[in-house]
Amino acid sequence: MTQPLTPGQQLLADTESLTPGSPLAAADSVASRIIDEIGGSASLLSADLDLKTPSAAAPSEDPMTAEAVVTAVLPGRGTTLRTEVTAHLAGGGVDGSVLRFAFASEPDDSATVSGLLCPAGKEWNAELRTRLSADEEFARLIETYDGTIGLSIGARPVHIRCYRGQVLEVVSRAVKGADFVLDIPGEVFIDLMTSQQNTFMETAMLGRMKSSGSGYEYLRMTSALIRIVDHARGLAAAAGYAGAHTSADERTEVA
């Protein structure tokens, strides 16, 4: 049994350098060390490696290090919890490579896990709709818009259905889909939640988020997207995300 982690929590902070080896060996080593930190009966559910160095390249003898962050915590099967973690590798011939893991663990009987710890989950979507619906500034930003704003946070879809100043629904998938979808990797979303200020524009300009679908509607809804991130930051602070740098009433100035 173990206490659940929270999104934004840093892992591997006290881990020594990893032994240089193949990318798969590095992934196995990182997963084992994260399991040790999670504790209890934690086990690996899945792993995905985004390799920045050709797999055929000879392993470097340089020290290899890793840093990791929790991106989501949600109920798994039965009484288990699913904890999603992204790790960044440096050195050892795999510099810049990214590992994305999902772990299962058994929480303490006394542990209460909020549905808000899963960005883009059902409870998170419902809370985001409540916040957006009560925001007069957001209503102004979408007063001429009849469509659906799409997000993908850590590969979980969020569709925000809008009609001329109203938020009709915030769901995982709208019936007619979204006009565009902004893909935000889980670790990038955590960075947005824990930065000192709303860094949406900087993050987009660095190419850390990708959009698909209507480029026109994406650009037209940029200010609305910034506002959505404002509310997500407030939600993260209220839900207890580690390192959240915001208050529930934070607002970004928009043109």
mmCIF file with all atom_site columns, N, CA, C and O in Angstrom, residues 215-247:
data_model
loop_
_atom_site.group_PDB
_atom_site.id
_atom_site.type_symbol
_atom_site.label_atom_id
_atom_site.label_alt_id
_atom_site.label_comp_id
_atom_site.label_asym_id
_atom_site.label_entity_id
_atom_site.label_seq_id
_atom_site.pdbx_PDB_ins_code
_atom_site.Cartn_x
_atom_site.Cartn_y
_atom_site.Cartn_z
_atom_site.occupancy
_atom_site.B_iso_or_equiv
_atom_site.pdbx_formal_charge
_atom_site.auth_seq_id
_atom_site.auth_comp_id
_atom_site.auth_asym_id
_atom_site.auth_atom_id
_atom_site.pdbx_PDB_model_num
ATOM 1   N N  . GLY A 1 215 ? -6.727  25.437 -39.339 1.00 0.00 ? 215 GLY A N  1
ATOM 2   C CA . GLY A 1 215 ? -5.750  26.409 -38.845 1.00 0.00 ? 215 GLY A CA 1
ATOM 3   C C  . GLY A 1 215 ? -6.379  27.763 -38.613 1.00 0.00 ? 215 GLY A C  1
ATOM 4   O O  . GLY A 1 215 ? -5.993  28.490 -37.688 1.00 0.00 ? 215 GLY A O  1
ATOM 5   N N  . TYR A 1 216 ? -7.375  28.114 -39.434 1.00 0.00 ? 216 TYR A N  1
ATOM 6   C CA . TYR A 1 216 ? -8.054  29.402 -39.285 1.00 0.00 ? 216 TYR A CA 1
ATOM 7   C C  . TYR A 1 216 ? -8.760  29.478 -37.931 1.00 0.00 ? 216 TYR A C  1
ATOM 8   O O  . TYR A 1 216 ? -8.623  30.465 -37.192 1.00 0.00 ? 216 TYR A O  1
ATOM 9   N N  . GLU A 1 217 ? -9.520  28.436 -37.585 1.00 0.00 ? 217 GLU A N  1
ATOM 10  C CA . GLU A 1 217 ? -10.255 28.457 -36.319 1.00 0.00 ? 217 GLU A CA 1
ATOM 11  C C  . GLU A 1 217 ? -9.298  28.391 -35.129 1.00 0.00 ? 217 GLU A C  1
ATOM 12  O O  . GLU A 1 217 ? -9.548  28.996 -34.086 1.00 0.00 ? 217 GLU A O  1
ATOM 13  N N  . TYR A 1 218 ? -8.200  27.671 -35.289 1.00 0.00 ? 218 TYR A N  1
ATOM 14  C CA . TYR A 1 218 ? -7.204  27.610 -34.213 1.00 0.00 ? 218 TYR A CA 1
ATOM 15  C C  . TYR A 1 218 ? -6.659  29.001 -33.912 1.00 0.00 ? 218 TYR A C  1
ATOM 16  O O  . TYR A 1 218 ? -6.605  29.424 -32.749 1.00 0.00 ? 218 TYR A O  1
ATOM 17  N N  . LEU A 1 219 ? -6.280  29.725 -34.956 1.00 0.00 ? 219 LEU A N  1
ATOM 18  C CA . LEU A 1 219 ? -5.746  31.073 -34.754 1.00 0.00 ? 219 LEU A CA 1
ATOM 19  C C  . LEU A 1 219 ? -6.829  32.013 -34.212 1.00 0.00 ? 219 LEU A C  1
ATOM 20  O O  . LEU A 1 219 ? -6.549  32.864 -33.362 1.00 0.00 ? 219 LEU A O  1
ATOM 21  N N  . ARG A 1 220 ? -8.043  31.860 -34.705 1.00 0.00 ? 220 ARG A N  1
ATOM 22  C CA . ARG A 1 220 ? -9.132  32.726 -34.251 1.00 0.00 ? 220 ARG A CA 1
ATOM 23  C C  . ARG A 1 220 ? -9.449  32.500 -32.776 1.00 0.00 ? 220 ARG A C  1
ATOM 24  O O  . ARG A 1 220 ? -9.883  33.428 -32.077 1.00 0.00 ? 220 ARG A O  1
ATOM 25  N N  . MET A 1 221 ? -9.232  31.292 -32.296 1.00 0.00 ? 221 MET A N  1
ATOM 26  C CA . MET A 1 221 ? -9.559  30.945 -30.911 1.00 0.00 ? 221 MET A CA 1
ATOM 27  C C  . MET A 1 221 ? -8.344  30.998 -29.980 1.00 0.00 ? 221 MET A C  1
ATOM 28  O O  . MET A 1 221 ? -8.390  30.483 -28.872 1.00 0.00 ? 221 MET A O  1
ATOM 29  N N  . THR A 1 222 ? -7.242  31.617 -30.437 1.00 0.00 ? 222 THR A N  1
ATOM 30  C CA . THR A 1 222 ? -6.038  31.657 -29.607 1.00 0.00 ? 222 THR A CA 1
ATOM 31  C C  . THR A 1 222 ? -6.293  32.291 -28.242 1.00 0.00 ? 222 THR A C  1
ATOM 32  O O  . THR A 1 222 ? -5.886  31.761 -27.201 1.00 0.00 ? 222 THR A O  1
ATOM 33  N N  . SER A 1 223 ? -6.964  33.423 -28.215 1.00 0.00 ? 223 SER A N  1
ATOM 34  C CA . SER A 1 223 ? -7.234  34.085 -26.923 1.00 0.00 ? 223 SER A CA 1
ATOM 35  C C  . SER A 1 223 ? -8.128  33.219 -26.046 1.00 0.00 ? 223 SER A C  1
ATOM 36  O O  . SER A 1 223 ? -7.959  33.179 -24.822 1.00 0.00 ? 223 SER A O  1
ATOM 37  N N  . ALA A 1 224 ? -9.074  32.521 -26.660 1.00 0.00 ? 224 ALA A N  1
ATOM 38  C CA . ALA A 1 224 ? -9.933  31.616 -25.894 1.00 0.00 ? 224 ALA A CA 1
ATOM 39  C C  . ALA A 1 224 ? -9.114  30.463 -25.318 1.00 0.00 ? 224 ALA A C  1
ATOM 40  O O  . ALA A 1 224 ? -9.337  30.034 -24.176 1.00 0.00 ? 224 ALA A O  1
ATOM 41  N N  . LEU A 1 225 ? -8.155  29.964 -26.081 1.00 0.00 ? 225 LEU A N  1
ATOM 42  C CA . LEU A 1 225 ? -7.291  28.883 -25.592 1.00 0.00 ? 225 LEU A CA 1
ATOM 43  C C  . LEU A 1 225 ? -6.445  29.343 -24.408 1.00 0.00 ? 225 LEU A C  1
ATOM 44  O O  . LEU A 1 225 ? -6.250  28.599 -23.438 1.00 0.00 ? 225 LEU A O  1
ATOM 45  N N  . ILE A 1 226 ? -5.939  30.567 -24.496 1.00 0.00 ? 226 ILE A N  1
ATOM 46  C CA . ILE A 1 226 ? -5.170  31.111 -23.373 1.00 0.00 ? 226 ILE A CA 1
ATOM 47  C C  . ILE A 1 226 ? -6.046  31.172 -22.130 1.00 0.00 ? 226 ILE A C  1
ATOM 48  O O  . ILE A 1 226 ? -5.614  30.832 -21.015 1.00 0.00 ? 226 ILE A O  1
ATOM 49  N N  . ARG A 1 227 ? -7.284  31.564 -22.320 1.00 0.00 ? 227 ARG A N  1
ATOM 50  C CA . ARG A 1 227 ? -8.226  31.649 -21.193 1.00 0.00 ? 227 ARG A CA 1
ATOM 51  C C  . ARG A 1 227 ? -8.520  30.264 -20.613 1.00 0.00 ? 227 ARG A C  1
ATOM 52  O O  . ARG A 1 227 ? -8.636  30.085 -19.394 1.00 0.00 ? 227 ARG A O  1
ATOM 53  N N  . ILE A 1 228 ? -8.636  29.270 -21.491 1.00 0.00 ? 228 ILE A N  1
ATOM 54  C CA . ILE A 1 228 ? -8.859  27.904 -21.031 1.00 0.00 ? 228 ILE A CA 1
ATOM 55  C C  . ILE A 1 228 ? -7.691  27.444 -20.163 1.00 0.00 ? 228 ILE A C  1
ATOM 56  O O  . ILE A 1 228 ? -7.878  26.814 -19.122 1.00 0.00 ? 228 ILE A O  1
ATOM 57  N N  . VAL A 1 229 ? -6.475  27.764 -20.582 1.00 0.00 ? 229 VAL A N  1
ATOM 58  C CA . VAL A 1 229 ? -5.295  27.396 -19.791 1.00 0.00 ? 229 VAL A CA 1
ATOM 59  C C  . VAL A 1 229 ? -5.308  28.118 -18.448 1.00 0.00 ? 229 VAL A C  1
ATOM 60  O O  . VAL A 1 229 ? -4.930  27.555 -17.415 1.00 0.00 ? 229 VAL A O  1
ATOM 61  N N  . ASP A 1 230 ? -5.764  29.387 -18.426 1.00 0.00 ? 230 ASP A N  1
ATOM 62  C CA . ASP A 1 230 ? -5.917  30.095 -17.150 1.00 0.00 ? 230 ASP A CA 1
ATOM 63  C C  . ASP A 1 230 ? -6.772  29.280 -16.186 1.00 0.00 ? 230 ASP A C  1
ATOM 64  O O  . ASP A 1 230 ? -6.429  29.094 -15.012 1.00 0.00 ? 230 ASP A O  1
ATOM 65  N N  . HIS A 1 231 ? -7.910  28.824 -16.687 1.00 0.00 ? 231 HIS A N  1
ATOM 66  C CA . HIS A 1 231 ? -8.828  28.077 -15.822 1.00 0.00 ? 231 HIS A CA 1
ATOM 67  C C  . HIS A 1 231 ? -8.248  26.721 -15.438 1.00 0.00 ? 231 HIS A C  1
ATOM 68  O O  . HIS A 1 231 ? -8.456  26.257 -14.310 1.00 0.00 ? 231 HIS A O  1
ATOM 69  N N  . ALA A 1 232 ? -7.531  26.085 -16.360 1.00 0.00 ? 232 ALA A N  1
ATOM 70  C CA . ALA A 1 232 ? -6.887  24.818 -16.034 1.00 0.00 ? 232 ALA A CA 1
ATOM 71  C C  . ALA A 1 232 ? -5.848  25.015 -14.934 1.00 0.00 ? 232 ALA A C  1
ATOM 72  O O  . ALA A 1 232 ? -5.692  24.169 -14.042 1.00 0.00 ? 232 ALA A O  1
ATOM 73  N N  . ARG A 1 233 ? -5.140  26.144 -14.969 1.00 0.00 ? 233 ARG A N  1
ATOM 74  C CA . ARG A 1 233 ? -4.152  26.445 -13.926 1.00 0.00 ? 233 ARG A CA 1
ATOM 75  C C  . ARG A 1 233 ? -4.836  26.650 -12.571 1.00 0.00 ? 233 ARG A C  1
ATOM 76  O O  . ARG A 1 233 ? -4.350  26.186 -11.530 1.00 0.00 ? 233 ARG A O  1
ATOM 77  N N  . GLY A 1 234 ? -5.961  27.334 -12.576 1.00 0.00 ? 234 GLY A N  1
ATOM 78  C CA . GLY A 1 234 ? -6.713  27.503 -11.340 1.00 0.00 ? 234 GLY A CA 1
ATOM 79  C C  . GLY A 1 234 ? -7.223  26.176 -10.813 1.00 0.00 ? 234 GLY A C  1
ATOM 80  O O  . GLY A 1 234 ? -7.193  25.896 -9.603  1.00 0.00 ? 234 GLY A O  1
ATOM 81  N N  . LEU A 1 235 ? -7.665  25.327 -11.727 1.00 0.00 ? 235 LEU A N  1
ATOM 82  C CA . LEU A 1 235 ? -8.152  23.999 -11.354 1.00 0.00 ? 235 LEU A CA 1
ATOM 83  C C  . LEU A 1 235 ? -7.013  23.166 -10.772 1.00 0.00 ? 235 LEU A C  1
ATOM 84  O O  . LEU A 1 235 ? -7.195  22.471 -9.764  1.00 0.00 ? 235 LEU A O  1
ATOM 85  N N  . ALA A 1 236 ? -5.831  23.256 -11.385 1.00 0.00 ? 236 ALA A N  1
ATOM 86  C CA . ALA A 1 236 ? -4.677  22.494 -10.900 1.00 0.00 ? 236 ALA A CA 1
ATOM 87  C C  . ALA A 1 236 ? -4.294  22.923 -9.490  1.00 0.00 ? 236 ALA A C  1
ATOM 88  O O  . ALA A 1 236 ? -3.965  22.087 -8.638  1.00 0.00 ? 236 ALA A O  1
ATOM 89  N N  . ALA A 1 237 ? -4.329  24.232 -9.230  1.00 0.00 ? 237 ALA A N  1
ATOM 90  C CA . ALA A 1 237 ? -3.995  24.728 -7.898  1.00 0.00 ? 237 ALA A CA 1
ATOM 91  C C  . ALA A 1 237 ? -5.011  24.237 -6.868  1.00 0.00 ? 237 ALA A C  1
ATOM 92  O O  . ALA A 1 237 ? -4.649  23.795 -5.776  1.00 0.00 ? 237 ALA A O  1
ATOM 93  N N  . ALA A 1 238 ? -6.296  24.290 -7.231  1.00 0.00 ? 238 ALA A N  1
ATOM 94  C CA . ALA A 1 238 ? -7.341  23.859 -6.311  1.00 0.00 ? 238 ALA A CA 1
ATOM 95  C C  . ALA A 1 238 ? -7.273  22.354 -6.044  1.00 0.00 ? 238 ALA A C  1
ATOM 96  O O  . ALA A 1 238 ? -7.592  21.900 -4.949  1.00 0.00 ? 238 ALA A O  1
ATOM 97  N N  . ALA A 1 239 ? -6.851  21.589 -7.042  1.00 0.00 ? 239 ALA A N  1
ATOM 98  C CA . ALA A 1 239 ? -6.800  20.130 -6.907  1.00 0.00 ? 239 ALA A CA 1
ATOM 99  C C  . ALA A 1 239 ? -5.528  19.652 -6.217  1.00 0.00 ? 239 ALA A C  1
ATOM 100 O O  . ALA A 1 239 ? -5.417  18.478 -5.874  1.00 0.00 ? 239 ALA A O  1
ATOM 101 N N  . GLY A 1 240 ? -4.554  20.559 -6.025  1.00 0.00 ? 240 GLY A N  1
ATOM 102 C CA . GLY A 1 240 ? -3.343  20.190 -5.312  1.00 0.00 ? 240 GLY A CA 1
ATOM 103 C C  . GLY A 1 240 ? -2.226  19.645 -6.169  1.00 0.00 ? 240 GLY A C  1
ATOM 104 O O  . GLY A 1 240 ? -1.387  18.879 -5.693  1.00 0.00 ? 240 GLY A O  1
ATOM 105 N N  . TYR A 1 241 ? -2.177  20.055 -7.448  1.00 0.00 ? 241 TYR A N  1
ATOM 106 C CA . TYR A 1 241 ? -1.053  19.634 -8.278  1.00 0.00 ? 241 TYR A CA 1
ATOM 107 C C  . TYR A 1 241 ? 0.241   20.165 -7.670  1.00 0.00 ? 241 TYR A C  1
ATOM 108 O O  . TYR A 1 241 ? 0.304   21.320 -7.235  1.00 0.00 ? 241 TYR A O  1
ATOM 109 N N  . ALA A 1 242 ? 1.266   19.351 -7.657  1.00 0.00 ? 242 ALA A N  1
ATOM 110 C CA . ALA A 1 242 ? 2.544   19.768 -7.092  1.00 0.00 ? 242 ALA A CA 1
ATOM 111 C C  . ALA A 1 242 ? 3.147   20.891 -7.914  1.00 0.00 ? 242 ALA A C  1
ATOM 112 O O  . ALA A 1 242 ? 3.251   20.790 -9.130  1.00 0.00 ? 242 ALA A O  1
ATOM 113 N N  . GLY A 1 243 ? 3.507   21.982 -7.247  1.00 0.00 ? 243 GLY A N  1
ATOM 114 C CA . GLY A 1 243 ? 4.176   23.089 -7.917  1.00 0.00 ? 243 GLY A CA 1
ATOM 115 C C  . GLY A 1 243 ? 3.278   24.007 -8.704  1.00 0.00 ? 243 GLY A C  1
ATOM 116 O O  . GLY A 1 243 ? 3.781   24.859 -9.446  1.00 0.00 ? 243 GLY A O  1
ATOM 117 N N  . ALA A 1 244 ? 1.962   23.880 -8.579  1.00 0.00 ? 244 ALA A N  1
ATOM 118 C CA . ALA A 1 244 ? 1.062   24.763 -9.315  1.00 0.00 ? 244 ALA A CA 1
ATOM 119 C C  . ALA A 1 244 ? 1.281   26.200 -8.874  1.00 0.00 ? 244 ALA A C  1
ATOM 120 O O  . ALA A 1 244 ? 1.238   26.509 -7.684  1.00 0.00 ? 244 ALA A O  1
ATOM 121 N N  . HIS A 1 245 ? 1.537   27.112 -9.833  1.00 0.00 ? 245 HIS A N  1
ATOM 122 C CA . HIS A 1 245 ? 1.822   28.513 -9.530  1.00 0.00 ? 245 HIS A CA 1
ATOM 123 C C  . HIS A 1 245 ? 0.684   29.387 -9.999  1.00 0.00 ? 245 HIS A C  1
ATOM 124 O O  . HIS A 1 245 ? 0.773   30.094 -10.994 1.00 0.00 ? 245 HIS A O  1
ATOM 125 N N  . THR A 1 246 ? -0.409  29.327 -9.300  1.00 0.00 ? 246 THR A N  1
ATOM 126 C CA . THR A 1 246 ? -1.549  30.146 -9.681  1.00 0.00 ? 246 THR A CA 1
ATOM 127 C C  . THR A 1 246 ? -2.533  30.183 -8.525  1.00 0.00 ? 246 THR A C  1
ATOM 128 O O  . THR A 1 246 ? -2.382  29.494 -7.540  1.00 0.00 ? 246 THR A O  1
ATOM 129 N N  . SER A 1 247 ? -3.528  31.041 -8.655  1.00 0.00 ? 247 SER A N  1
ATOM 130 C CA . SER A 1 247 ? -4.638  31.061 -7.717  1.00 0.00 ? 247 SER A CA 1
ATOM 131 C C  . SER A 1 247 ? -5.907  30.867 -8.521  1.00 0.00 ? 247 SER A C  1
ATOM 132 O O  . SER A 1 247 ? -5.919  31.026 -9.740  1.00 0.00 ? 247 SER A O  1
#
